[in-house]
Amino acid sequence: MKHITVIGSGLMGTGIAHVSAQAGYQVTLYDINEEQLQCARQTIEKNLDKGIEIKKISEEVKWRALSNLHLTTDLSEAVQHTDFVIEAVPEILELKIDIFKKLDKLCRESVILATNTSTMSPTEIGAATNRPHRTIAMHFFNPVYKMKLVEIIKGLETSDKTLEVTKQVAKKMGKETVTVNEFPGFVTSRMNCVIGNEAMNMLSEGVASAEDIDKAIKLGLNHPMGPLELADLVGLDTRLKNMKYLHKTLGEKYRPSPILTKYVKAGRLGSKSGQGFYNY
Ligand SMILES: CCCCCCCCCCCCC[C@H](O)CC(=O)SCCNC(=O)CCNC(=O)[C@H](O)C(C)(C)COP(=O)(O)OP(=O)(O)OC[C@H]1O[C@@H](n2cnc3c(N)ncnc32)[C@H](O)[C@@H]1OP(=O)(O)O
Ligand SMILES: NC(=O)c1ccc[n+]([C@@H]2O[C@H](COP(=O)([O-])OP(=O)(O)OC[C@H]3O[C@@H](n4cnc5c(N)ncnc54)[C@H](O)[C@@H]3O)[C@@H](O)[C@H]2O)c1
């Protein structure tokens, strides 16, 4: 494994490309949006600089990581030399399936295709390809360069070898792993969605202000961030897509809070749009 391709250079693709390049992989970051790619490179450079400031990495590691990073809007070029692909496009099943079909045609037979889906079925995504045994879900956490876990989910046909290689890749990126059986939302998104949704319902019902809900959960339950500020960090559009999928697959308990739907309709998407439950 020498070369990783990351598909989608948004919040997560940027972080995954960062930790991959820092781990010594050649990384090609692909997006349909050139501006987004440039923005990703700047974010990675800024976060590498912060790493130097806190003495977590050296100047040399920074420059090596940046020289390992390649950007492209051409999908064939993105996968030409790749060994391992990690997809991080928006949480829309049809979009992920379409990309996996294209990747399956373009990539050498030995290439593993991983999805960074928060909730969806690697079996269903893998079934769209001729390599279900080489498809897997590799669920990273935001902000990727600070968070220590990757949740790995095997699809029905995923081979043990694919699981082993995926674990090794995550380990080389400095991450711990857990292996979870395939259920919608896995362990973490299922839990996160329930807590976050309850916080939004409490806000709508007037139980407390956003600030006090978050403060209560941080100082009273010792969470590092409050559920509403965390939802803003994740992106309210992403969160709504996750909730809708869990609602469809797991039932009524996961119905998205109406305030979430309203905010997304208004274009309040969290920190990335400048406004969510808080102003940025
Ligand atoms: C439970 C509430 C529920 C809320 C609901 C929200 C909706 C979610 C719905 C699901 C949607 C899908 C989501 C997705 O699929 C999965 C996710 O990503 S969910 C979000 C996960 N993220 C979190 O939960 C973040 C919570 N916050 C935190 O844990 C912390 O605030 C933080 C982000 C870690 C930051 O804390 P800080 O104190 O600022 O961080 P540290 O300084 O301690 O750094 C941590 C660690 O990173 C190292 N480090 C820091 N900067 C750099 C750098 N520039 N380069 C390299 N390394 C860096 C630092 O040294 C620390 O390492 P260590 O010393 O510990 O080894
Ligand atoms: N936001 C989070 O905290 C978080 C955490 C873990 C997992 N995830 C999952 O990661 C995935 C990406 O989420 P995100 O928050 O990074 O989304 P995002 O909206 O920030 O980024 C998505 C990127 O994909 C690009 N894109 C769209 N269509 C594309 C295509 N056809 N080909 C290539 N690129 C395309 C967009 O231009 C954008 O740059 C989702 O499946 C999400 O559920 C998100």
CSV table of C-alpha atoms and ligand atoms in Angstrom, one decimal:
chain,number,residue,atom,x,y,z
A,1,MET,CA,0.0,0.0,0.0
A,2,LYS,CA,1.7,3.1,-1.2
A,3,HIS,CA,-0.9,5.3,-2.8
A,4,ILE,CA,-4.3,6.4,-1.4
A,5,THR,CA,-6.9,8.2,-3.4
A,6,VAL,CA,-9.5,10.3,-1.5
A,7,ILE,CA,-12.8,11.1,-3.3
A,8,GLY,CA,-14.3,14.4,-2.2
A,9,SER,CA,-12.3,17.2,-0.6
A,10,GLY,CA,-14.9,18.6,1.8
A,11,LEU,CA,-14.7,18.5,5.6
A,12,MET,CA,-13.8,14.8,5.9
A,13,GLY,CA,-11.9,14.3,2.6
A,14,THR,CA,-9.6,17.1,3.6
A,15,GLY,CA,-8.9,15.5,7.0
A,16,ILE,CA,-8.5,12.0,5.6
A,17,ALA,CA,-6.0,13.3,2.9
A,18,HIS,CA,-4.1,15.2,5.7
A,19,VAL,CA,-3.6,12.1,7.9
A,20,SER,CA,-2.8,9.9,4.9
A,21,ALA,CA,-0.2,12.2,3.5
A,22,GLN,CA,1.3,12.7,7.0
A,23,ALA,CA,1.5,8.9,7.4
A,24,GLY,CA,3.7,8.7,4.3
A,25,TYR,CA,1.3,7.6,1.7
A,26,GLN,CA,1.2,9.2,-1.8
A,27,VAL,CA,-2.2,10.9,-1.7
A,28,THR,CA,-4.4,12.0,-4.6
A,29,LEU,CA,-7.3,14.1,-3.6
A,30,TYR,CA,-10.1,14.3,-6.1
A,31,ASP,CA,-13.1,16.6,-6.3
A,32,ILE,CA,-15.4,17.9,-9.0
A,33,ASN,CA,-14.8,21.4,-7.6
A,34,GLU,CA,-11.4,22.9,-8.2
A,35,GLU,CA,-11.9,25.7,-5.6
A,36,GLN,CA,-12.8,23.2,-3.0
A,37,LEU,CA,-9.5,21.3,-3.7
A,38,GLN,CA,-7.4,24.5,-3.3
A,39,CYS,CA,-9.3,25.2,0.0
A,40,ALA,CA,-8.5,21.7,1.2
A,41,ARG,CA,-4.8,22.2,0.5
A,42,GLN,CA,-4.8,25.4,2.5
A,43,THR,CA,-6.6,23.8,5.4
A,44,ILE,CA,-4.2,20.9,5.5
A,45,GLU,CA,-1.2,23.3,5.4
A,46,LYS,CA,-2.8,25.4,8.2
A,47,ASN,CA,-3.4,22.3,10.4
A,48,LEU,CA,0.1,21.0,9.7
A,49,ASP,CA,1.4,24.5,10.9
A,50,LYS,CA,-0.6,24.2,14.1
A,51,GLY,CA,0.9,20.7,14.6
A,52,ILE,CA,4.4,22.3,14.4
A,53,GLU,CA,3.3,25.0,16.8
A,54,ILE,CA,2.3,22.5,19.4
A,55,LYS,CA,5.4,20.4,18.7
A,56,LYS,CA,3.4,17.4,17.5
A,57,ILE,CA,5.2,17.3,14.2
A,58,SER,CA,8.4,18.7,12.7
A,59,GLU,CA,8.9,21.1,9.7
A,60,GLU,CA,10.2,18.1,7.8
A,61,VAL,CA,7.0,16.1,8.4
A,62,LYS,CA,5.0,19.1,7.2
A,63,TRP,CA,6.9,19.4,3.9
A,64,ARG,CA,6.9,15.7,3.3
A,65,ALA,CA,3.2,15.6,3.8
A,66,LEU,CA,2.6,18.5,1.4
A,67,SER,CA,4.8,16.9,-1.2
A,68,ASN,CA,2.9,13.7,-0.9
A,69,LEU,CA,-0.4,15.5,-1.7
A,70,HIS,CA,-1.7,15.8,-5.2
A,71,LEU,CA,-4.9,17.4,-6.3
A,72,THR,CA,-7.0,16.6,-9.4
A,73,THR,CA,-10.5,17.0,-10.9
A,74,ASP,CA,-9.8,14.1,-13.3
A,75,LEU,CA,-11.1,10.8,-11.8
A,76,SER,CA,-9.1,8.5,-14.2
A,77,GLU,CA,-5.9,10.4,-13.2
A,78,ALA,CA,-6.9,10.2,-9.5
A,79,VAL,CA,-6.9,6.4,-9.5
A,80,GLN,CA,-4.2,5.7,-12.1
A,81,HIS,CA,-1.6,4.6,-9.5
A,82,THR,CA,-3.8,4.0,-6.5
A,83,ASP,CA,-3.8,1.0,-4.2
A,84,PHE,CA,-6.6,2.1,-1.8
A,85,VAL,CA,-9.6,4.5,-2.4
A,86,ILE,CA,-11.5,6.3,0.4
A,87,GLU,CA,-14.7,7.9,-0.7
A,88,ALA,CA,-16.0,11.0,1.2
A,89,VAL,CA,-18.7,12.6,-0.9
A,90,PRO,CA,-22.0,13.7,0.6
A,91,GLU,CA,-24.2,11.2,2.4
A,92,ILE,CA,-26.5,10.4,-0.6
A,93,LEU,CA,-26.7,6.7,-1.4
A,94,GLU,CA,-27.3,7.1,-5.2
A,95,LEU,CA,-24.2,9.4,-5.4
A,96,LYS,CA,-22.0,6.9,-3.5
A,97,ILE,CA,-23.2,4.0,-5.7
A,98,ASP,CA,-22.6,5.9,-8.9
A,99,ILE,CA,-19.1,6.8,-7.8
A,100,PHE,CA,-18.3,3.2,-6.7
A,101,LYS,CA,-19.5,2.0,-10.2
A,102,LYS,CA,-17.1,4.4,-11.8
A,103,LEU,CA,-14.3,3.5,-9.5
A,104,ASP,CA,-14.8,-0.2,-10.1
A,105,LYS,CA,-14.4,0.3,-13.8
A,106,LEU,CA,-11.3,2.6,-13.5
A,107,CYS,CA,-9.3,0.9,-10.7
A,108,ARG,CA,-7.0,-2.1,-11.0
A,109,GLU,CA,-8.6,-5.3,-9.7
A,110,SER,CA,-6.5,-5.4,-6.5
A,111,VAL,CA,-7.6,-1.9,-5.4
A,112,ILE,CA,-9.7,-1.7,-2.2
A,113,LEU,CA,-12.7,0.7,-2.2
A,114,ALA,CA,-13.6,2.2,1.2
A,115,THR,CA,-16.5,4.5,2.0
A,116,ASN,CA,-16.5,7.0,4.8
A,117,THR,CA,-20.3,6.9,5.1
A,118,SER,CA,-21.6,7.8,8.5
A,119,THR,CA,-24.6,5.5,8.4
A,120,MET,CA,-25.0,3.5,5.2
A,121,SER,CA,-24.6,-0.1,4.2
A,122,PRO,CA,-21.2,-1.1,2.7
A,123,THR,CA,-23.0,-4.3,1.4
A,124,GLU,CA,-25.4,-2.1,-0.7
A,125,ILE,CA,-22.6,0.1,-1.9
A,126,GLY,CA,-20.3,-2.9,-2.6
A,127,ALA,CA,-23.1,-4.7,-4.5
A,128,ALA,CA,-23.0,-2.0,-7.2
A,129,THR,CA,-19.4,-3.1,-8.0
A,130,ASN,CA,-17.7,-6.3,-9.3
A,131,ARG,CA,-15.6,-6.3,-6.2
A,132,PRO,CA,-17.9,-6.5,-3.1
A,133,HIS,CA,-15.1,-8.6,-1.4
A,134,ARG,CA,-12.8,-5.5,-1.7
A,135,THR,CA,-15.3,-2.9,-0.5
A,136,ILE,CA,-15.6,-1.8,3.1
A,137,ALA,CA,-16.8,1.2,5.3
A,138,MET,CA,-14.0,3.1,7.0
A,139,HIS,CA,-15.7,5.7,9.2
A,140,PHE,CA,-13.4,8.6,10.3
A,141,PHE,CA,-14.3,11.3,12.9
A,142,ASN,CA,-14.2,15.0,12.6
A,143,PRO,CA,-11.7,16.7,13.1
A,144,VAL,CA,-9.8,13.8,11.5
A,145,TYR,CA,-6.3,15.0,12.5
A,146,LYS,CA,-7.3,15.1,16.2
A,147,MET,CA,-9.7,12.2,16.6
A,148,LYS,CA,-8.2,8.8,17.5
A,149,LEU,CA,-10.8,6.3,16.1
A,150,VAL,CA,-11.7,4.7,12.8
A,151,GLU,CA,-14.9,2.6,12.9
A,152,ILE,CA,-14.6,-0.3,10.4
A,153,ILE,CA,-17.7,-2.1,9.0
A,154,LYS,CA,-17.5,-5.2,6.9
A,155,GLY,CA,-20.1,-5.7,4.2
A,156,LEU,CA,-21.6,-9.2,3.7
A,157,GLU,CA,-19.1,-10.1,1.1
A,158,THR,CA,-16.1,-8.1,2.4
A,159,SER,CA,-13.1,-10.5,2.7
A,160,ASP,CA,-11.0,-10.9,5.8
A,161,LYS,CA,-8.0,-9.8,3.8
A,162,THR,CA,-9.7,-6.5,3.0
A,163,LEU,CA,-10.6,-6.0,6.7
A,164,GLU,CA,-7.0,-6.7,7.7
A,165,VAL,CA,-5.5,-4.3,5.1
A,166,THR,CA,-8.0,-1.6,6.1
A,167,LYS,CA,-7.0,-2.0,9.8
A,168,GLN,CA,-3.3,-1.7,8.8
A,169,VAL,CA,-4.0,1.5,6.8
A,170,ALA,CA,-5.9,3.1,9.8
A,171,LYS,CA,-3.0,2.0,12.1
A,172,LYS,CA,-0.4,3.6,9.9
A,173,MET,CA,-2.5,6.8,10.0
A,174,GLY,CA,-2.1,6.7,13.8
A,175,LYS,CA,-5.7,5.6,14.5
A,176,GLU,CA,-7.3,3.0,16.8
A,177,THR,CA,-9.9,0.8,15.2
A,178,VAL,CA,-13.1,-0.9,16.2
A,179,THR,CA,-14.8,-3.5,14.0
A,180,VAL,CA,-18.6,-3.2,14.0
A,181,ASN,CA,-21.2,-5.4,12.4
A,182,GLU,CA,-23.3,-3.9,9.7
A,183,PHE,CA,-26.3,-2.0,11.1
A,184,PRO,CA,-27.5,1.5,10.1
A,185,GLY,CA,-25.4,4.2,11.8
A,186,PHE,CA,-23.0,1.5,13.2
A,187,VAL,CA,-22.2,2.3,16.9
A,188,THR,CA,-21.2,6.0,16.8
A,189,SER,CA,-23.6,7.7,14.4
A,190,ARG,CA,-26.6,5.9,15.9
A,191,MET,CA,-25.7,7.0,19.4
A,192,ASN,CA,-24.7,10.6,18.3
A,193,CYS,CA,-27.9,11.1,16.3
A,194,VAL,CA,-30.1,10.2,19.3
A,195,ILE,CA,-28.2,12.6,21.7
A,196,GLY,CA,-28.0,15.4,19.1
A,197,ASN,CA,-31.7,15.0,18.2
A,198,GLU,CA,-32.8,15.1,21.8
A,199,ALA,CA,-30.8,18.3,22.3
A,200,MET,CA,-32.5,19.9,19.3
A,201,ASN,CA,-36.0,18.8,20.6
A,202,MET,CA,-35.1,20.3,24.0
A,203,LEU,CA,-34.1,23.6,22.4
A,204,SER,CA,-37.4,23.7,20.4
A,205,GLU,CA,-39.4,22.9,23.5
A,206,GLY,CA,-37.7,25.7,25.4
A,207,VAL,CA,-36.1,23.5,28.0
A,208,ALA,CA,-32.9,25.7,27.9
A,209,SER,CA,-30.9,27.9,25.6
A,210,ALA,CA,-28.4,26.3,23.2
A,211,GLU,CA,-25.6,27.6,25.3
A,212,ASP,CA,-27.0,26.1,28.5
A,213,ILE,CA,-27.8,22.7,26.9
A,214,ASP,CA,-24.2,22.5,25.6
A,215,LYS,CA,-22.8,23.7,28.9
A,216,ALA,CA,-24.9,21.1,30.8
A,217,ILE,CA,-23.7,18.3,28.7
A,218,LYS,CA,-20.0,19.4,28.8
A,219,LEU,CA,-19.7,20.2,32.5
A,220,GLY,CA,-22.4,17.8,33.8
A,221,LEU,CA,-21.7,14.8,31.7
A,222,ASN,CA,-18.1,15.5,30.8
A,223,HIS,CA,-18.5,15.5,27.0
A,224,PRO,CA,-15.7,17.4,25.2
A,225,MET,CA,-18.2,19.4,23.2
A,226,GLY,CA,-21.9,20.1,23.6
A,227,PRO,CA,-24.3,18.3,21.2
A,228,LEU,CA,-25.4,21.5,19.4
A,229,GLU,CA,-21.9,22.9,18.9
A,230,LEU,CA,-20.9,19.4,17.7
A,231,ALA,CA,-23.8,19.3,15.2
A,232,ASP,CA,-22.6,22.7,13.9
A,233,LEU,CA,-19.1,21.3,13.5
A,234,VAL,CA,-20.4,18.1,11.6
A,235,GLY,CA,-22.6,20.2,9.3
A,236,LEU,CA,-26.4,20.4,9.7
A,237,ASP,CA,-27.0,19.2,6.1
A,238,THR,CA,-24.8,16.1,6.7
A,239,ARG,CA,-26.6,15.5,10.0
A,240,LEU,CA,-30.0,15.8,8.5
A,241,LYS,CA,-29.1,13.3,5.8
A,242,ASN,CA,-27.8,10.9,8.5
A,243,MET,CA,-31.1,11.3,10.5
A,244,LYS,CA,-33.3,10.7,7.4
A,245,TYR,CA,-31.4,7.5,6.6
A,246,LEU,CA,-31.7,6.3,10.2
A,247,HIS,CA,-35.4,7.2,10.3
A,248,LYS,CA,-36.0,5.3,7.1
A,249,THR,CA,-34.0,2.2,8.2
A,250,LEU,CA,-34.4,2.1,12.0
A,251,GLY,CA,-37.8,3.8,12.6
A,252,GLU,CA,-39.6,6.5,14.5
A,253,LYS,CA,-37.1,7.1,17.3
A,254,TYR,CA,-34.8,8.6,14.7
A,255,ARG,CA,-37.3,11.1,13.2
A,256,PRO,CA,-35.2,14.3,12.6
A,257,SER,CA,-36.1,17.2,14.9
A,258,PRO,CA,-38.2,19.8,13.0
A,259,ILE,CA,-35.7,22.5,14.0
A,260,LEU,CA,-32.9,20.7,12.1
A,261,THR,CA,-35.0,20.5,8.9
A,262,LYS,CA,-36.0,24.2,9.3
A,263,TYR,CA,-32.3,25.3,9.7
A,264,VAL,CA,-31.2,23.4,6.7
A,265,LYS,CA,-34.0,24.8,4.6
A,266,ALA,CA,-32.8,28.3,5.7
A,267,GLY,CA,-29.2,27.5,4.6
A,268,ARG,CA,-28.0,27.4,8.2
A,269,LEU,CA,-25.6,24.6,7.9
A,270,GLY,CA,-23.4,25.1,10.9
A,271,SER,CA,-19.8,26.5,11.1
A,272,LYS,CA,-19.2,25.9,7.4
A,273,SER,CA,-21.9,28.4,6.4
A,274,GLY,CA,-21.3,30.9,9.2
A,275,GLN,CA,-24.6,30.1,11.1
A,276,GLY,CA,-26.1,27.1,12.7
A,277,PHE,CA,-27.2,26.9,16.4
A,278,TYR,CA,-24.5,29.5,16.8
A,279,ASN,CA,-23.1,32.3,14.7
A,280,TYR,CA,-19.5,32.0,13.4
B,1,LIG,C1,-22.4,13.4,21.9
B,1,LIG,C2,-23.1,14.6,21.3
B,1,LIG,C3,-23.9,14.3,20.1
B,1,LIG,C4,-24.0,15.5,19.2
B,1,LIG,C5,-24.7,15.2,18.0
B,1,LIG,C6,-24.0,15.7,16.8
B,1,LIG,C7,-24.5,15.2,15.6
B,1,LIG,C8,-23.8,14.0,15.0
B,1,LIG,C9,-24.7,13.2,14.1
B,1,LIG,C10,-23.9,12.2,13.4
B,1,LIG,C11,-23.4,12.7,12.1
B,1,LIG,C12,-22.3,12.0,11.6
B,1,LIG,C13,-21.0,12.3,12.2
B,1,LIG,C14,-19.9,11.5,11.7
B,1,LIG,O1,-20.2,10.4,10.9
B,1,LIG,C15,-18.9,11.1,12.7
B,1,LIG,C16,-18.3,12.3,13.5
B,1,LIG,O2,-17.3,12.8,13.1
B,1,LIG,S1,-19.2,12.8,14.9
B,1,LIG,C17,-18.1,14.0,15.5
B,1,LIG,C18,-17.0,13.4,16.3
B,1,LIG,N1,-16.2,14.4,16.9
B,1,LIG,C19,-16.4,14.7,18.1
B,1,LIG,O3,-17.2,14.2,18.8
B,1,LIG,C20,-15.5,15.9,18.6
B,1,LIG,C21,-15.8,16.2,20.1
B,1,LIG,N2,-14.8,17.1,20.5
B,1,LIG,C22,-13.6,16.7,21.0
B,1,LIG,O4,-13.3,15.5,21.1
B,1,LIG,C23,-12.6,17.7,21.3
B,1,LIG,O5,-13.2,18.9,21.4
B,1,LIG,C24,-11.5,17.8,20.2
B,1,LIG,C25,-12.1,18.0,18.8
B,1,LIG,C26,-10.6,16.6,20.2
B,1,LIG,C27,-10.6,19.0,20.4
B,1,LIG,O6,-10.2,19.1,21.7
B,1,LIG,P1,-8.9,19.9,22.0
B,1,LIG,O7,-8.8,19.9,23.5
B,1,LIG,O8,-8.9,21.2,21.3
B,1,LIG,O9,-7.9,18.9,21.4
B,1,LIG,P2,-6.4,18.6,21.8
B,1,LIG,O10,-5.6,19.8,21.8
B,1,LIG,O11,-6.5,17.8,23.1
B,1,LIG,O12,-6.0,17.6,20.6
B,1,LIG,C28,-6.5,16.3,20.5
B,1,LIG,C29,-5.3,15.4,20.0
B,1,LIG,O13,-5.0,15.9,18.7
B,1,LIG,C30,-3.6,16.3,18.7
B,1,LIG,N3,-3.5,17.5,17.8
B,1,LIG,C31,-4.1,18.7,18.0
B,1,LIG,N4,-3.8,19.5,17.0
B,1,LIG,C32,-3.0,18.8,16.2
B,1,LIG,C33,-2.4,19.1,14.9
B,1,LIG,N5,-2.5,20.3,14.4
B,1,LIG,N6,-1.6,18.2,14.3
B,1,LIG,C34,-1.5,17.0,14.8
B,1,LIG,N7,-2.1,16.6,16.0
B,1,LIG,C35,-2.8,17.5,16.7
B,1,LIG,C36,-3.3,16.6,20.1
B,1,LIG,O14,-1.9,16.6,20.3
B,1,LIG,C37,-4.0,15.6,20.8
B,1,LIG,O15,-3.3,14.4,20.7
B,1,LIG,P3,-2.9,13.6,22.1
B,1,LIG,O16,-2.0,14.5,22.8
B,1,LIG,O17,-4.1,13.3,22.8
B,1,LIG,O18,-2.2,12.4,21.5
B,2,LIG,N1,-19.1,16.0,8.6
B,2,LIG,C1,-18.7,15.0,9.5
B,2,LIG,O1,-18.4,15.3,10.6
B,2,LIG,C2,-18.5,13.6,9.0
B,2,LIG,C3,-17.9,12.7,9.9
B,2,LIG,C4,-17.7,11.4,9.5
B,2,LIG,C5,-18.2,11.0,8.2
B,2,LIG,N2,-18.9,11.9,7.5
B,2,LIG,C6,-19.3,11.4,6.1
B,2,LIG,O2,-18.3,11.7,5.2
B,2,LIG,C7,-19.0,12.0,3.9
B,2,LIG,C8,-18.6,13.4,3.5
B,2,LIG,O3,-19.1,14.4,4.5
B,2,LIG,P1,-18.4,15.8,4.5
B,2,LIG,O4,-18.9,16.4,5.8
B,2,LIG,O5,-17.0,15.8,4.3
B,2,LIG,O6,-19.2,16.5,3.3
B,2,LIG,P2,-18.8,17.9,2.6
B,2,LIG,O7,-20.1,18.4,2.0
B,2,LIG,O8,-18.0,18.8,3.5
B,2,LIG,O9,-17.9,17.5,1.4
B,2,LIG,C9,-18.3,16.7,0.3
B,2,LIG,C10,-17.3,17.0,-0.9
B,2,LIG,O10,-17.7,16.1,-1.9
B,2,LIG,C11,-17.6,16.8,-3.2
B,2,LIG,N3,-18.4,16.1,-4.2
B,2,LIG,C12,-19.7,16.1,-4.4
B,2,LIG,N4,-20.0,15.3,-5.4
B,2,LIG,C13,-18.9,14.8,-5.8
B,2,LIG,C14,-18.5,13.8,-6.9
B,2,LIG,N5,-19.5,13.3,-7.7
B,2,LIG,N6,-17.3,13.5,-7.0
B,2,LIG,C15,-16.3,14.0,-6.2
B,2,LIG,N7,-16.5,14.8,-5.2
B,2,LIG,C16,-17.8,15.2,-5.0
B,2,LIG,C17,-18.1,18.2,-2.8
B,2,LIG,O11,-17.6,19.1,-3.8
B,2,LIG,C18,-17.4,18.4,-1.5
B,2,LIG,O12,-16.1,18.9,-1.5
B,2,LIG,C19,-20.5,11.8,4.1
B,2,LIG,O13,-20.8,10.5,3.8
B,2,LIG,C20,-20.6,12.0,5.7
B,2,LIG,O14,-21.8,11.4,6.2
B,2,LIG,C21,-19.0,13.2,7.8
